[in-house]
CSV table of C-alpha atoms in Angstrom, one decimal:
chain,number,residue,atom,x,y,z
X,1,MET,CA,157.6,-206.0,77.1
X,2,THR,CA,159.4,-202.7,77.7
X,3,VAL,CA,157.0,-200.0,79.0
X,4,PRO,CA,157.2,-196.9,76.7
X,5,SER,CA,158.7,-193.7,78.2
X,6,LEU,CA,156.3,-190.8,78.5
X,7,MET,CA,156.6,-187.0,78.3
X,8,GLY,CA,153.6,-184.9,79.1
X,9,VAL,CA,153.6,-181.3,77.8
X,10,PHE,CA,150.8,-179.3,79.4
X,11,ALA,CA,149.9,-175.7,79.7
X,12,HIS,CA,149.7,-175.1,83.4
X,13,PRO,CA,150.8,-176.6,86.7
X,14,ASP,CA,148.0,-179.1,87.7
X,15,ASP,CA,147.1,-179.9,84.0
X,16,GLU,CA,149.5,-182.9,84.1
X,17,SER,CA,147.8,-184.4,87.2
X,18,LEU,CA,144.2,-183.7,86.1
X,19,ALA,CA,144.7,-184.9,82.5
X,20,ALA,CA,147.2,-187.7,82.8
X,21,GLY,CA,148.1,-188.2,86.5
X,22,GLY,CA,146.9,-191.8,86.5
X,23,VAL,CA,148.8,-192.8,83.3
X,24,LEU,CA,152.0,-191.1,84.5
X,25,ALA,CA,151.8,-192.9,87.9
X,26,GLN,CA,151.0,-196.2,86.2
X,27,HIS,CA,154.0,-196.0,83.8
X,28,ALA,CA,156.4,-194.8,86.5
X,29,ALA,CA,155.3,-197.8,88.7
X,30,ALA,CA,156.1,-200.1,85.8
X,31,GLY,CA,159.6,-198.7,85.5
X,32,ALA,CA,159.1,-196.3,82.6
X,33,HIS,CA,160.9,-193.0,82.4
X,34,THR,CA,158.4,-190.2,82.7
X,35,ALA,CA,158.6,-186.4,82.6
X,36,VAL,CA,156.5,-183.4,82.3
X,37,VAL,CA,157.1,-180.0,80.6
X,38,THR,CA,154.9,-177.2,81.8
X,39,VAL,CA,154.6,-174.3,79.4
X,40,THR,CA,153.4,-171.4,81.6
X,41,TRP,CA,154.3,-170.0,85.0
X,42,SER,CA,157.7,-169.0,86.2
X,43,PRO,CA,160.1,-171.5,87.7
X,44,ASP,CA,160.4,-169.3,90.8
X,45,SER,CA,156.6,-168.9,91.4
X,46,HIS,CA,154.7,-170.6,94.2
X,47,ARG,CA,153.1,-172.9,91.7
X,48,ALA,CA,156.5,-174.3,90.7
X,49,GLY,CA,156.9,-175.7,94.2
X,50,GLU,CA,153.4,-177.2,94.0
X,51,LEU,CA,154.3,-178.7,90.7
X,52,ALA,CA,157.5,-180.2,92.1
X,53,GLU,CA,155.5,-182.0,94.8
X,54,ALA,CA,152.9,-183.3,92.3
X,55,LEU,CA,155.6,-184.7,90.0
X,56,ARG,CA,157.3,-186.3,93.0
X,57,ILE,CA,154.1,-188.1,93.9
X,58,LEU,CA,153.6,-189.2,90.2
X,59,GLY,CA,157.2,-190.3,89.8
X,60,ALA,CA,157.7,-187.8,86.9
X,61,GLY,CA,161.0,-186.2,87.9
X,62,GLU,CA,161.8,-182.5,88.4
X,63,PRO,CA,159.7,-179.6,86.9
X,64,ARG,CA,160.6,-178.6,83.3
X,65,MET,CA,159.1,-175.1,83.0
X,66,LEU,CA,159.2,-173.0,79.9
X,67,GLY,CA,158.2,-169.9,81.9
X,68,TYR,CA,155.7,-168.2,79.7
X,69,ALA,CA,153.0,-166.1,81.3
X,70,ASP,CA,149.5,-167.5,81.8
X,71,HIS,CA,147.0,-166.0,79.4
X,72,ARG,CA,144.9,-164.6,82.3
X,73,ILE,CA,147.6,-164.0,84.9
X,74,PRO,CA,150.5,-161.8,83.6
X,75,SER,CA,152.1,-161.9,87.1
X,76,SER,CA,152.6,-165.7,86.7
X,77,ALA,CA,155.8,-164.9,84.8
X,78,PRO,CA,156.8,-161.2,85.3
X,79,GLY,CA,158.6,-159.7,82.3
X,80,GLN,CA,157.8,-162.7,80.1
X,81,PRO,CA,155.3,-162.8,77.2
X,82,ARG,CA,152.0,-164.7,77.5
X,83,LEU,CA,152.2,-168.0,75.8
X,84,CYS,CA,149.6,-166.9,73.2
X,85,ASP,CA,151.7,-163.8,72.4
X,86,ALA,CA,155.1,-165.5,72.1
X,87,PRO,CA,156.5,-166.3,68.7
X,88,LEU,CA,155.3,-169.8,67.7
X,89,ASP,CA,158.6,-170.8,66.3
X,90,GLU,CA,160.4,-170.0,69.5
X,91,ALA,CA,157.9,-172.1,71.6
X,92,VAL,CA,158.2,-175.0,69.2
X,93,GLU,CA,161.9,-175.0,69.4
X,94,ARG,CA,161.9,-175.0,73.2
X,95,VAL,CA,159.6,-178.1,73.2
X,96,VAL,CA,161.8,-179.8,70.6
X,97,ALA,CA,164.8,-179.3,72.8
X,98,HIS,CA,163.1,-181.2,75.7
X,99,LEU,CA,161.9,-184.0,73.4
X,100,ARG,CA,165.4,-184.5,72.0
X,101,ALA,CA,167.0,-184.4,75.5
X,102,PHE,CA,164.5,-186.8,77.1
X,103,HIS,CA,163.7,-189.2,74.2
X,104,PRO,CA,160.1,-190.0,75.0
X,105,ASP,CA,158.4,-192.9,73.1
X,106,ILE,CA,155.0,-191.3,73.7
X,107,VAL,CA,154.1,-187.6,74.1
X,108,LEU,CA,151.0,-186.5,76.0
X,109,THR,CA,149.3,-183.2,75.6
X,110,HIS,CA,145.9,-181.4,75.3
X,111,ASP,CA,143.5,-182.1,72.5
X,112,ALA,CA,142.5,-179.4,70.0
X,113,TYR,CA,139.7,-178.2,72.3
X,114,GLY,CA,142.0,-178.0,75.3
X,115,SER,CA,139.1,-179.7,77.1
X,116,SER,CA,138.1,-176.4,78.6
X,117,GLY,CA,138.8,-174.2,75.6
X,118,HIS,CA,141.4,-172.3,77.6
X,119,PRO,CA,143.6,-170.3,75.2
X,120,ASP,CA,146.8,-171.7,76.8
X,121,HIS,CA,145.6,-175.3,76.4
X,122,ILE,CA,144.8,-174.7,72.7
X,123,ARG,CA,148.1,-173.0,72.0
X,124,THR,CA,150.0,-175.8,73.8
X,125,HIS,CA,148.3,-178.4,71.6
X,126,GLN,CA,149.3,-176.4,68.5
X,127,VAL,CA,152.9,-176.1,69.7
X,128,VAL,CA,153.3,-179.7,70.6
X,129,LEU,CA,151.7,-181.0,67.4
X,130,LEU,CA,154.4,-179.1,65.5
X,131,ALA,CA,157.2,-180.0,67.9
X,132,VAL,CA,156.7,-183.8,67.8
X,133,HIS,CA,157.1,-183.7,64.0
X,134,ALA,CA,159.9,-181.3,64.0
X,135,ALA,CA,161.9,-183.2,66.7
X,136,GLY,CA,162.7,-186.0,64.2
X,137,LEU,CA,163.9,-183.8,61.4
X,138,GLU,CA,167.6,-183.1,61.5
X,139,ASP,CA,167.5,-179.9,59.5
X,140,LEU,CA,164.9,-178.3,61.8
X,141,TYR,CA,166.2,-176.6,65.0
X,142,PRO,CA,169.7,-178.3,64.8
X,143,GLN,CA,170.8,-176.2,67.8
X,144,ALA,CA,168.2,-178.0,69.9
X,145,GLY,CA,170.1,-181.3,69.8
X,146,PRO,CA,170.3,-184.5,67.7
X,147,PRO,CA,166.9,-185.5,66.1
X,148,TRP,CA,164.6,-187.8,68.0
X,149,GLN,CA,161.2,-189.0,66.8
X,150,PRO,CA,158.6,-190.1,69.3
X,151,SER,CA,156.5,-193.0,68.2
X,152,ALA,CA,153.1,-191.5,69.1
X,153,LEU,CA,151.3,-188.4,70.2
X,154,CYS,CA,148.4,-188.9,72.6
X,155,LEU,CA,145.9,-186.1,73.1
X,156,SER,CA,144.0,-186.0,76.4
X,157,ALA,CA,140.3,-185.7,75.6
X,158,HIS,CA,136.8,-186.4,77.0
X,159,PRO,CA,134.2,-188.4,75.0
X,160,HIS,CA,130.6,-187.2,74.8
X,161,SER,CA,129.3,-190.3,76.7
X,162,GLY,CA,132.0,-190.6,79.3
X,163,ALA,CA,132.3,-187.2,80.9
X,164,ARG,CA,128.8,-186.3,82.0
X,165,ASP,CA,129.7,-186.1,85.7
X,166,LEU,CA,132.7,-183.8,85.0
X,167,GLY,CA,130.6,-181.7,82.6
X,168,ASP,CA,127.9,-181.2,85.1
X,169,LEU,CA,130.5,-180.3,87.8
X,170,VAL,CA,132.1,-177.5,85.8
X,171,ALA,CA,128.7,-176.3,84.4
X,172,GLY,CA,127.7,-175.6,88.0
X,173,VAL,CA,130.2,-172.7,88.0
X,174,GLY,CA,129.4,-171.5,84.5
X,175,LYS,CA,132.1,-173.3,82.6
X,176,ARG,CA,131.9,-175.8,79.7
X,177,LEU,CA,133.7,-179.0,79.1
X,178,ARG,CA,134.4,-179.5,75.4
X,179,THR,CA,134.0,-183.2,74.6
X,180,VAL,CA,134.7,-185.2,71.4
X,181,PRO,CA,132.7,-187.9,69.6
X,182,ASP,CA,133.2,-191.3,71.2
X,183,ASP,CA,134.7,-192.8,68.1
X,184,MET,CA,137.6,-190.4,68.2
X,185,ILE,CA,138.9,-191.9,71.4
X,186,THR,CA,141.5,-194.6,70.8
X,187,ALA,CA,142.8,-195.3,74.3
X,188,THR,CA,140.6,-195.6,77.4
X,189,ILE,CA,142.7,-196.2,80.5
X,190,ASP,CA,141.3,-197.4,83.8
X,191,VAL,CA,143.5,-195.6,86.4
X,192,ARG,CA,141.7,-196.7,89.6
X,193,PRO,CA,144.7,-198.6,91.0
X,194,TRP,CA,146.5,-195.2,90.9
X,195,ILE,CA,143.7,-193.0,92.0
X,196,ALA,CA,145.2,-192.2,95.4
X,197,GLN,CA,148.4,-191.0,93.8
X,198,LYS,CA,146.5,-189.0,91.1
X,199,TRP,CA,144.3,-187.3,93.7
X,200,ALA,CA,147.3,-186.6,96.0
X,201,ALA,CA,149.1,-185.0,93.0
X,202,ILE,CA,146.1,-182.9,92.1
X,203,HIS,CA,145.7,-181.8,95.7
X,204,ALA,CA,149.4,-180.9,95.9
X,205,HIS,CA,148.5,-177.9,93.7
X,206,GLN,CA,147.2,-176.3,96.9
X,207,SER,CA,146.7,-172.8,95.6
X,208,GLU,CA,144.4,-174.2,92.9
X,209,ALA,CA,142.6,-176.5,95.3
X,210,ALA,CA,141.8,-173.5,97.5
X,211,ARG,CA,140.0,-171.7,94.7
X,212,ALA,CA,136.3,-172.6,94.7
X,213,ARG,CA,135.9,-172.3,90.9
X,214,SER,CA,139.0,-174.2,89.8
X,215,LEU,CA,138.7,-177.8,88.9
X,216,PRO,CA,140.9,-179.0,91.9
X,217,GLY,CA,138.7,-176.8,94.1
X,218,LEU,CA,135.5,-178.3,92.7
X,219,LEU,CA,136.8,-181.8,93.1
X,220,SER,CA,137.9,-181.1,96.7
X,221,GLY,CA,134.3,-180.3,97.5
X,222,LEU,CA,133.0,-183.7,96.3
X,223,PRO,CA,132.5,-186.9,98.4
X,224,ALA,CA,135.4,-189.3,97.7
X,225,ARG,CA,133.3,-191.8,95.8
X,226,ALA,CA,131.9,-189.1,93.4
X,227,ARG,CA,135.4,-187.6,92.9
X,228,GLU,CA,136.9,-191.0,92.2
X,229,ARG,CA,134.2,-191.7,89.6
X,230,ILE,CA,135.3,-188.6,87.7
X,231,LEU,CA,139.0,-189.3,88.0
X,232,ALA,CA,139.1,-193.1,87.4
X,233,THR,CA,139.3,-193.0,83.6
X,234,GLU,CA,141.7,-191.2,81.3
X,235,TRP,CA,141.0,-190.9,77.6
X,236,PHE,CA,143.3,-190.2,74.7
X,237,ILE,CA,143.3,-189.7,70.9
X,238,ARG,CA,146.4,-191.5,69.7
X,239,HIS,CA,148.3,-190.5,66.6
X,240,GLU,CA,151.1,-192.8,65.3
X,241,LEU,CA,154.2,-190.8,64.3
X,242,THR,CA,156.5,-193.6,63.1
X,243,PRO,CA,156.3,-197.4,62.5
X,244,THR,CA,157.6,-199.4,65.4
X,245,PRO,CA,159.1,-202.9,64.9
X,246,GLY,CA,156.7,-205.5,66.1
X,247,GLY,CA,153.7,-203.2,66.0
X,248,PRO,CA,152.7,-200.0,67.8
X,249,ARG,CA,153.6,-199.5,71.4
X,250,GLU,CA,150.5,-198.8,73.4
X,251,LEU,CA,149.8,-196.9,76.5
X,252,THR,CA,149.5,-199.6,79.2
X,253,ALA,CA,145.9,-200.4,79.8
């Protein structure tokens, strides 16, 4: 069976590794084409170099950065608007262009909560939701290339019952993990065989790992076994976008 190609579209450098590093590594190891679009931070920022190393570890190609400013860090992209302030239509078109150029079978992004409720995560979810539908329609954004319709959109999420350890970890620094009802989860992926790659990719974001209150920083402070327990499973809410001959193409479990 052909392994479906994946494109992740995430708000910040490190989101790809935290939310879907295991799935990206897994599919790359199986011979699938994988890629990541990062919506915020400038391509000439220090975090772009960290992102390039993380993607190398995951086998996900070169960085594809839209270059909007982080909601809370205007210096992340000097002279550029914050993602949440940018015209929605413009951001959608830019994601559509990447979808049409790469031809992913499955697109990965944040769920409607953005897991943490970060405004950039939520806006990225909204942009990608529109873009995956627009990408297959020839009369929308014709200048962005010939139409291409992904077969599925998978939203990274955390179920109520499966994320207590992570929830407790972030609560310790006054943050909240926003979880979804268990029955909303449609794909539960055991990524333990790729946990070393996933952790190496997370830790490649060294500026984040050095921050005590960031998730990479919090994970860095845990014993290896506790950290692996948190990172060993990735959950998604899958939305079919188009019928596939022979049945739907699944994320490899």
